[in-house]
XYZ file of C-alpha atoms in Angstrom:
562
model
C -48.081 -2.475 0.050
C -49.979 0.792 0.098
C -51.444 2.228 3.242
C -55.034 3.408 3.184
C -56.458 5.257 6.144
C -59.447 7.151 4.790
C -60.987 9.996 6.730
C -64.714 10.407 7.239
C -65.118 12.812 4.327
C -63.378 10.562 1.789
C -65.428 7.423 2.478
C -68.780 6.953 0.741
C -71.830 6.812 2.964
C -72.788 3.421 4.341
C -76.155 2.480 5.802
C -75.809 -0.336 8.344
C -79.546 -0.721 8.787
C -79.707 -2.490 5.417
C -78.326 -5.715 6.923
C -79.992 -8.334 9.109
C -79.582 -9.564 12.662
C -76.921 -12.017 13.881
C -78.090 -15.650 13.672
C -80.518 -16.812 16.364
C -78.043 -19.435 17.597
C -75.475 -16.701 18.247
C -77.988 -14.533 20.094
C -79.179 -17.429 22.276
C -75.592 -18.410 23.080
C -74.764 -14.814 23.979
C -77.765 -14.626 26.296
C -76.614 -17.744 28.167
C -73.091 -16.478 28.926
C -72.308 -15.022 32.322
C -69.452 -12.839 33.507
C -69.152 -10.846 30.273
C -69.438 -7.052 29.933
C -72.721 -5.635 28.763
C -72.915 -4.789 25.094
C -72.567 -1.163 24.070
C -74.335 -1.444 20.732
C -76.973 -3.471 18.953
C -75.382 -5.654 16.286
C -76.128 -6.213 12.624
C -74.748 -8.732 10.167
C -74.048 -8.728 6.454
C -74.100 -12.354 5.450
C -71.836 -13.987 2.936
C -69.842 -11.362 1.005
C -67.462 -13.230 -1.290
C -63.972 -11.811 -0.895
C -61.605 -12.731 -3.752
C -58.657 -14.793 -2.529
C -55.136 -14.444 -3.892
C -56.057 -16.684 -6.845
C -59.572 -15.297 -7.207
C -61.322 -18.083 -5.274
C -64.293 -16.689 -3.319
C -63.745 -16.513 0.453
C -67.162 -16.464 2.111
C -67.288 -13.803 4.792
C -69.748 -12.536 7.391
C -69.558 -8.906 8.515
C -70.772 -8.059 12.022
C -71.018 -4.391 12.976
C -72.390 -1.998 15.583
C -75.724 -0.488 14.559
C -74.623 3.082 15.192
C -73.270 6.085 13.377
C -69.556 6.787 13.475
C -66.216 5.138 12.818
C -65.274 1.806 14.389
C -62.074 -0.229 14.029
C -62.130 -3.598 12.262
C -61.208 -7.068 13.525
C -60.278 -9.779 11.021
C -61.057 -13.349 12.104
C -60.141 -16.024 9.538
C -61.156 -19.603 10.358
C -61.079 -23.080 8.762
C -63.781 -24.199 11.230
C -66.795 -22.432 9.758
C -68.563 -19.221 10.713
C -71.289 -20.691 12.932
C -71.062 -21.805 16.535
C -69.018 -20.954 18.526
C -67.354 -18.342 16.315
C -70.433 -16.283 15.453
C -71.298 -15.384 19.076
C -67.786 -15.571 20.495
C -66.137 -13.259 17.987
C -68.728 -11.815 15.610
C -71.409 -10.826 18.117
C -69.389 -10.151 21.277
C -66.800 -7.880 19.715
C -69.266 -6.075 17.453
C -71.454 -5.162 20.442
C -68.352 -3.610 22.033
C -67.755 -1.301 19.053
C -65.862 -3.203 16.348
C -66.546 -4.229 12.794
C -65.834 -7.978 12.763
C -64.973 -9.730 9.508
C -65.475 -13.472 10.102
C -64.170 -15.397 7.114
C -63.920 -19.059 6.121
C -60.470 -20.070 4.883
C -60.319 -21.408 1.340
C -61.871 -24.833 0.863
C -63.875 -24.576 4.101
C -67.281 -23.208 5.109
C -68.387 -22.650 1.524
C -65.268 -20.789 0.398
C -63.791 -21.769 -2.948
C -60.497 -23.491 -3.627
C -58.913 -26.380 -1.737
C -57.786 -26.208 1.870
C -54.060 -26.881 2.167
C -52.752 -26.747 5.722
C -50.924 -23.388 6.215
C -49.807 -22.799 2.602
C -52.339 -20.172 1.498
C -52.988 -18.189 4.655
C -50.543 -15.339 4.093
C -51.655 -14.625 0.531
C -55.355 -14.970 1.321
C -55.017 -12.781 4.392
C -53.413 -10.002 2.367
C -56.068 -10.364 -0.329
C -58.710 -9.857 2.364
C -56.976 -6.706 3.626
C -56.956 -5.385 0.050
C -60.719 -5.985 -0.057
C -61.155 -4.219 3.284
C -59.499 -1.096 1.903
C -62.352 -0.752 -0.559
C -65.134 -1.007 2.014
C -66.883 2.251 2.960
C -66.946 1.332 6.652
C -63.232 0.507 6.945
C -61.389 3.405 8.600
C -57.841 1.984 8.393
C -57.644 0.609 11.936
C -57.209 -3.175 11.786
C -56.732 -5.808 14.478
C -56.764 -9.600 14.450
C -57.990 -12.041 17.068
C -58.608 -15.768 17.393
C -57.501 -19.118 18.835
C -55.568 -22.166 17.637
C -55.367 -22.207 13.803
C -57.028 -18.778 13.907
C -53.806 -17.707 15.606
C -51.715 -19.206 12.805
C -53.463 -17.100 10.175
C -52.617 -14.018 12.253
C -48.912 -14.872 12.256
C -49.089 -15.558 8.508
C -50.586 -12.125 7.836
C -48.073 -10.460 10.174
C -45.105 -12.033 8.371
C -45.389 -9.090 5.977
C -47.680 -6.979 8.118
C -49.927 -4.524 6.267
C -49.584 -0.971 7.589
C -53.186 -0.983 8.814
C -52.496 -3.846 11.268
C -52.258 -2.206 14.690
C -52.907 -5.063 17.158
C -53.041 -8.858 17.423
C -54.558 -11.175 20.027
C -53.322 -14.769 19.666
C -55.302 -17.080 21.954
C -53.982 -20.629 22.572
C -52.370 -20.043 19.197
C -50.318 -21.992 16.695
C -47.257 -20.763 14.815
C -45.437 -24.024 14.023
C -47.578 -26.805 12.497
C -44.738 -29.330 12.670
C -44.529 -28.982 16.450
C -48.276 -29.567 16.737
C -47.882 -32.997 15.169
C -44.404 -34.056 16.307
C -42.466 -33.634 19.555
C -39.328 -35.197 20.957
C -38.984 -37.482 17.944
C -42.515 -38.848 18.408
C -45.756 -38.485 16.473
C -48.411 -36.674 18.495
C -50.982 -39.195 17.378
C -54.004 -37.988 19.336
C -53.378 -34.402 18.194
C -53.188 -35.524 14.575
C -56.491 -37.369 14.765
C -58.314 -34.619 16.654
C -57.082 -31.923 14.265
C -58.015 -34.170 11.347
C -61.609 -34.381 12.593
C -61.776 -30.657 13.346
C -60.465 -29.452 10.004
C -62.488 -32.004 8.041
C -65.872 -31.628 9.708
C -66.223 -28.577 11.965
C -66.714 -26.124 9.100
C -69.661 -28.278 7.939
C -71.609 -27.477 11.116
C -71.899 -28.723 14.687
C -73.966 -31.827 13.849
C -71.474 -33.341 11.350
C -68.593 -32.384 13.646
C -70.114 -34.016 16.730
C -71.008 -37.135 14.751
C -67.434 -37.444 13.457
C -65.987 -36.812 16.942
C -68.116 -39.591 18.449
C -67.133 -41.952 15.631
C -63.450 -41.273 16.322
C -63.939 -41.924 20.036
C -65.612 -45.259 19.321
C -62.853 -46.371 16.976
C -59.896 -44.704 18.676
C -58.376 -47.891 20.072
C -58.552 -49.724 16.717
C -57.035 -46.762 14.892
C -54.217 -46.091 17.346
C -53.143 -49.747 17.739
C -53.252 -50.635 14.023
C -50.116 -52.058 12.410
C -49.103 -50.305 10.322
C -50.486 -47.043 11.630
C -50.383 -45.405 8.198
C -53.864 -44.987 6.741
C -55.643 -46.610 9.692
C -57.390 -43.352 10.561
C -59.544 -43.475 7.381
C -62.249 -45.668 8.921
C -62.645 -43.282 11.855
C -62.487 -40.061 9.835
C -64.789 -41.228 7.055
C -62.115 -41.418 4.377
C -58.608 -40.373 3.484
C -57.358 -36.883 4.365
C -54.310 -36.164 2.165
C -52.780 -33.457 4.336
C -53.109 -35.709 7.400
C -51.181 -38.474 5.641
C -48.495 -35.924 4.846
C -48.069 -34.519 8.351
C -47.980 -37.992 9.911
C -45.352 -39.308 7.511
C -42.956 -36.345 7.565
C -41.490 -36.376 11.094
C -38.382 -34.304 10.350
C -38.845 -30.542 10.751
C -36.086 -30.010 8.174
C -37.957 -32.015 5.533
C -38.773 -29.838 2.487
C -42.421 -30.689 3.117
C -42.416 -28.287 6.084
C -40.660 -25.457 4.270
C -42.467 -22.223 5.052
C -44.797 -23.782 7.616
C -43.321 -22.274 10.754
C -43.954 -18.602 11.457
C -41.343 -18.486 14.231
C -39.325 -15.848 12.401
C -42.356 -13.542 12.275
C -42.255 -12.946 16.019
C -38.542 -12.160 15.861
C -39.105 -9.008 13.795
C -42.710 -8.074 14.541
C -43.615 -4.533 15.578
C -47.383 -5.055 15.933
C -48.473 -5.019 19.612
C -49.448 -8.603 20.390
C -51.345 -10.150 23.309
C -50.815 -13.860 24.004
C -53.125 -16.225 25.886
C -52.526 -19.851 26.880
C -53.197 -22.379 29.627
C -50.877 -24.628 31.575
C -52.541 -27.677 29.960
C -52.869 -26.196 26.471
C -51.331 -28.370 23.724
C -49.857 -25.169 22.268
C -48.527 -23.696 25.514
C -44.906 -24.294 24.522
C -45.485 -22.431 21.258
C -47.018 -19.492 23.138
C -44.012 -19.251 25.459
C -41.744 -19.299 22.404
C -43.807 -16.498 20.854
C -43.559 -14.434 24.033
C -39.792 -14.912 24.311
C -39.203 -13.860 20.698
C -41.481 -10.825 20.943
C -39.804 -9.642 24.143
C -36.356 -10.166 22.679
C -37.145 -8.072 19.629
C -38.700 -5.300 21.711
C -42.252 -5.741 20.457
C -44.965 -4.650 22.883
C -46.548 -7.815 24.228
C -48.524 -9.271 27.103
C -49.022 -12.838 28.347
C -51.941 -14.452 30.181
C -51.599 -18.069 31.401
C -54.583 -19.661 33.098
C -55.418 -23.063 34.642
C -56.850 -24.095 31.292
C -56.635 -26.684 28.560
C -56.732 -25.803 24.860
C -60.535 -25.857 24.857
C -61.379 -24.736 28.398
C -59.575 -21.425 27.820
C -62.462 -20.611 25.443
C -65.108 -22.084 27.756
C -64.615 -21.763 31.521
C -61.828 -19.255 30.964
C -63.675 -17.206 28.348
C -64.828 -14.307 30.582
C -61.231 -13.540 31.525
C -59.806 -14.289 28.079
C -62.409 -12.030 26.468
C -61.808 -9.207 28.958
C -58.044 -9.318 28.384
C -58.470 -9.477 24.606
C -60.945 -6.614 24.565
C -58.722 -4.424 26.746
C -55.751 -4.998 24.422
C -57.721 -4.201 21.279
C -59.245 -1.071 22.784
C -55.847 0.128 23.933
C -54.235 -0.215 20.508
C -57.155 0.428 18.149
C -59.175 2.946 20.160
C -56.445 4.695 22.212
C -58.163 3.555 25.426
C -55.630 1.860 27.761
C -57.932 1.982 30.807
C -58.525 -1.780 30.826
C -54.884 -2.882 30.650
C -53.348 -4.548 33.677
C -50.234 -2.989 35.212
C -47.756 -5.772 34.372
C -46.981 -7.596 31.108
C -47.568 -11.083 32.557
C -50.362 -12.646 34.571
C -50.197 -16.336 35.502
C -52.386 -18.644 37.528
C -50.400 -20.470 40.205
C -51.523 -24.070 40.620
C -51.621 -25.465 44.127
C -52.181 -21.954 45.431
C -55.186 -21.355 43.135
C -54.291 -17.682 42.826
C -53.255 -15.226 40.102
C -49.920 -13.452 40.056
C -48.914 -10.368 38.088
C -45.297 -10.502 36.949
C -42.921 -8.229 35.096
C -41.660 -11.007 32.842
C -41.772 -14.742 32.163
C -40.043 -16.611 33.592
C -39.823 -14.245 36.552
C -36.524 -13.141 38.005
C -34.849 -13.828 40.267
C -35.248 -17.585 40.204
C -32.808 -20.308 41.142
C -32.484 -23.606 39.292
C -32.423 -26.567 41.660
C -31.924 -30.203 40.743
C -33.589 -33.199 42.309
C -32.161 -36.679 41.818
C -33.579 -40.222 41.841
C -32.310 -42.469 44.656
C -32.776 -46.110 45.703
C -36.128 -46.981 47.195
C -38.042 -44.581 44.960
C -36.777 -41.506 46.786
C -36.182 -38.077 45.243
C -33.308 -36.199 46.879
C -31.417 -32.935 46.508
C -27.893 -34.379 46.560
C -26.485 -35.931 43.394
C -25.057 -39.413 43.331
C -21.369 -39.935 42.602
C -20.870 -41.359 39.150
C -23.454 -43.153 37.037
C -24.885 -46.538 37.891
C -28.067 -48.456 37.045
C -30.812 -47.533 39.512
C -34.176 -48.925 38.438
C -35.674 -50.551 35.362
C -38.947 -51.562 33.766
C -40.134 -53.280 30.581
C -42.044 -51.330 27.964
C -44.397 -53.638 26.057
C -45.744 -52.105 22.819
C -48.684 -54.530 22.994
C -49.680 -52.928 26.300
C -48.310 -49.388 26.018
C -48.290 -47.025 28.981
C -51.514 -45.030 28.591
C -51.772 -41.256 28.535
C -53.567 -39.676 31.465
C -54.385 -35.969 31.624
C -51.946 -33.263 30.647
C -52.026 -31.101 27.509
C -54.461 -32.959 25.257
C -57.169 -31.933 22.791
C -59.636 -34.401 24.315
C -61.994 -33.966 27.255
C -59.545 -35.939 29.460
C -56.982 -33.113 29.359
C -55.722 -31.277 32.427
C -55.038 -32.287 36.023
C -55.777 -35.916 36.875
C -55.188 -38.359 39.710
C -52.135 -40.286 38.513
C -52.601 -43.141 40.992
C -53.823 -45.695 38.421
C -50.958 -44.820 36.097
C -48.290 -44.980 38.796
C -49.520 -48.417 39.924
C -48.385 -49.937 36.618
C -45.183 -51.995 36.447
C -43.921 -49.939 33.502
C -43.932 -46.632 35.408
C -41.171 -45.495 37.770
C -41.783 -42.908 40.482
C -39.349 -41.065 42.732
C -40.842 -39.018 45.562
C -39.334 -36.356 47.789
C -39.929 -35.924 51.531
C -42.867 -33.858 52.844
C -42.060 -30.176 52.448
C -41.690 -28.204 55.659
C -42.705 -24.968 53.923
C -44.347 -24.038 50.609
C -42.174 -24.351 47.501
C -42.938 -22.299 44.385
C -41.853 -23.620 40.993
C -41.996 -20.852 38.378
C -40.522 -21.400 34.947
C -39.372 -24.192 32.644
C -38.941 -27.738 33.949
C -36.244 -29.976 32.456
C -35.248 -33.635 32.854
C -31.672 -34.704 32.222
C -31.675 -38.442 31.801
C -29.113 -41.200 31.570
C -30.864 -44.311 30.271
C -29.825 -47.654 28.846
C -32.001 -50.090 26.893
C -31.590 -53.583 25.504
C -32.532 -52.497 21.964
C -31.086 -48.982 21.845
C -34.407 -47.374 20.851
C -37.133 -46.025 23.097
C -39.246 -42.999 23.983
C -38.966 -41.624 27.513
C -41.934 -39.830 29.051
C -41.186 -37.779 32.155
C -43.706 -35.987 34.403
C -43.693 -33.738 37.472
C -46.455 -34.466 40.002
C -47.708 -32.939 43.261
C -48.489 -35.504 45.971
C -50.780 -34.337 48.765
C -50.709 -35.627 52.385
C -53.338 -38.249 51.487
C -51.076 -39.643 48.757
C -53.017 -38.343 45.740
C -50.612 -37.631 42.879
C -51.653 -34.906 40.392
C -49.744 -34.071 37.204
C -48.184 -30.610 36.905
C -46.225 -30.738 33.616
C -44.474 -33.303 31.419
C -42.478 -33.974 28.274
C -41.264 -36.739 25.974
C -37.890 -37.456 24.386
C -36.420 -40.149 22.184
C -33.311 -42.252 22.708
C -31.408 -43.858 19.846
C -28.157 -45.450 20.954
C -26.250 -48.683 21.280
C -27.963 -51.532 23.118
C -27.078 -51.758 26.830
C -24.903 -48.640 26.689
C -26.017 -45.563 28.667
C -27.347 -42.684 26.571
C -27.859 -39.142 27.808
C -30.679 -36.892 26.733
C -32.359 -33.688 27.881
C -36.161 -33.633 27.823
C -37.972 -30.265 28.085
C -41.063 -30.705 30.235
C -42.775 -27.425 29.444
C -43.193 -24.695 32.032
C -45.316 -24.228 35.122
C -46.293 -21.865 37.896
C -47.104 -24.142 40.780
C -46.964 -24.006 44.564
C -46.174 -27.238 46.389
C -47.817 -26.649 49.757
C -46.244 -27.534 53.090
C -46.796 -31.225 53.727
C -46.926 -32.020 50.002
C -44.229 -33.964 48.165
C -42.582 -33.600 44.762
C -42.818 -36.693 42.575
C -40.916 -37.497 39.397
C -42.630 -40.034 37.160
C -40.961 -41.838 34.245
C -42.191 -44.295 31.625
C -41.639 -45.145 27.954
C -44.592 -43.320 26.464
C -48.127 -42.018 26.815
C -50.438 -43.728 24.330
C -52.358 -42.604 22.283
C -51.146 -39.077 23.006
C -47.931 -40.226 21.329
C -47.634 -43.070 18.832
C -46.070 -46.137 20.438
C -42.377 -46.589 19.744
C -41.817 -50.012 18.105
C -38.518 -50.440 19.958
C -36.628 -51.232 16.752
C -35.752 -47.794 15.404
C -38.373 -48.112 12.661
C -40.953 -45.443 11.945
C -43.972 -45.880 14.237
C -46.215 -44.988 11.291
C -44.987 -47.848 9.081
C -43.749 -50.429 11.602
C -45.469 -53.817 11.757
C -42.915 -55.533 13.996
C -42.747 -54.333 17.616
C -40.508 -55.582 20.402
C -40.569 -55.117 24.190
C -37.773 -52.941 25.563
C -36.152 -53.022 28.973
C -35.415 -49.467 30.104
C -32.920 -48.741 32.896
C -32.567 -45.351 34.581
C -29.144 -44.368 35.937
C -28.294 -42.501 39.127
C -26.864 -39.374 37.471
C -30.260 -38.379 36.080
C -31.766 -35.126 37.345
C -35.017 -33.184 37.441
C -34.363 -29.427 37.283
C -36.946 -26.963 38.639
C -36.936 -23.179 38.803
C -37.528 -22.412 42.478
C -39.174 -19.014 42.786
C -39.458 -16.916 45.902
C -42.844 -16.685 47.556
C -44.535 -13.275 47.111
């Protein structure tokens, strides 16, 4: 691919005053935001240039720009969610008033763009076609960056897979690189994710009114959809019809299935040389993917930075937006404008839960850190010493007709985040093991892992495991969690390791560590039928007795207090 970095004398003259103002909705939204830097420039907008996609389909694009003479770098923002709210103020207006051309484009088949949207398959080719179009624009000076959240992060990874020479910086916010992992985890279908993404990709690009109407319809019909037998196709009533790509992702659970070939951009981060800033939250549904991105970038020597806040997938762009925007802007200025003055001194900044404070770190997870295991004991205790041998300890019955509900954690719904787990832990199908009151603060910094020995009477079950912080008043709040699947012989112990994500959390003196276990979190995950059948196609469900054994362990990374 050719490089094109024109100088001021080679580019034809361009008159920005010929374009109009940003939409009124964007200007009103901008005026309502607090905690953001003042704009440096007035902003104009060219509305609706049709950029030819890889196959010639028109990709409808809005161009925001500073109303000023001179050269400014360009940011490419490609979205399947439309070009209106919140994208027009959040990316088009805010970054343009700080001195960037912003190209805000609707992916094919969305927001008026031609062609048919096909989850992930066209983003690399269409991204490169857009860069080819940029090279012909009189205002493009050869300095290109990308920025955006969620699926807008995926299109960045797709472009960077064969990075054009003009690409000098990326900012991936709560971003996706592996679609399979968004829809499946631990051998389970992430049902609530699938439905929420289905609504977002089907309706959000049509405008806020259709999107809100569809979201409310899904909420009203969520129970009927998520308890249907079979599950396949039941979403159609809530989503207003069939969504072919949603059928496909729900019915292809195996990451090695040819259906998913080419979907993951994991390999991109392993050879990338474009400086990349990463943003996530401890309760972001894509946090695990962000940590994977960071690890790969660091391993390959790519310049990178990581910001982890007390956010969910959506709150990072709402309550967390002033900090997310400031970090993103500093990164783009440093690498597109040769202005590193806004960069923080360390590569990693994390919010520490329990302490409600930010920490700057040299790496993630920080070193030194010591892995320490906690073990379940009779009476619901959690202890540091391991039992001798393996013996049945405690059991419960998982009833698919009354599945253990999901409560808080990394969800796409408004119920995401930290929640009082008392109602959940009062259920008969939830086990809890609780440590003694801590005599001094305990910091947990890094990945959390459960190593389980479990037996069942059917041989098939999901196991949901969660770390909680219990305060002196007995209130139990979720910190992190994970789900795994067991397939073994009935009544025979099976061993499995369940990753529970990562955390930076301080358990204060007087607080207690609690380990919570159950057989699912519905509708966050589709209910396991208990028979080994696919949860999407199963019509016959059976209760399962689940027994935890004494040689199970919860492993935490104990960090030193600063």
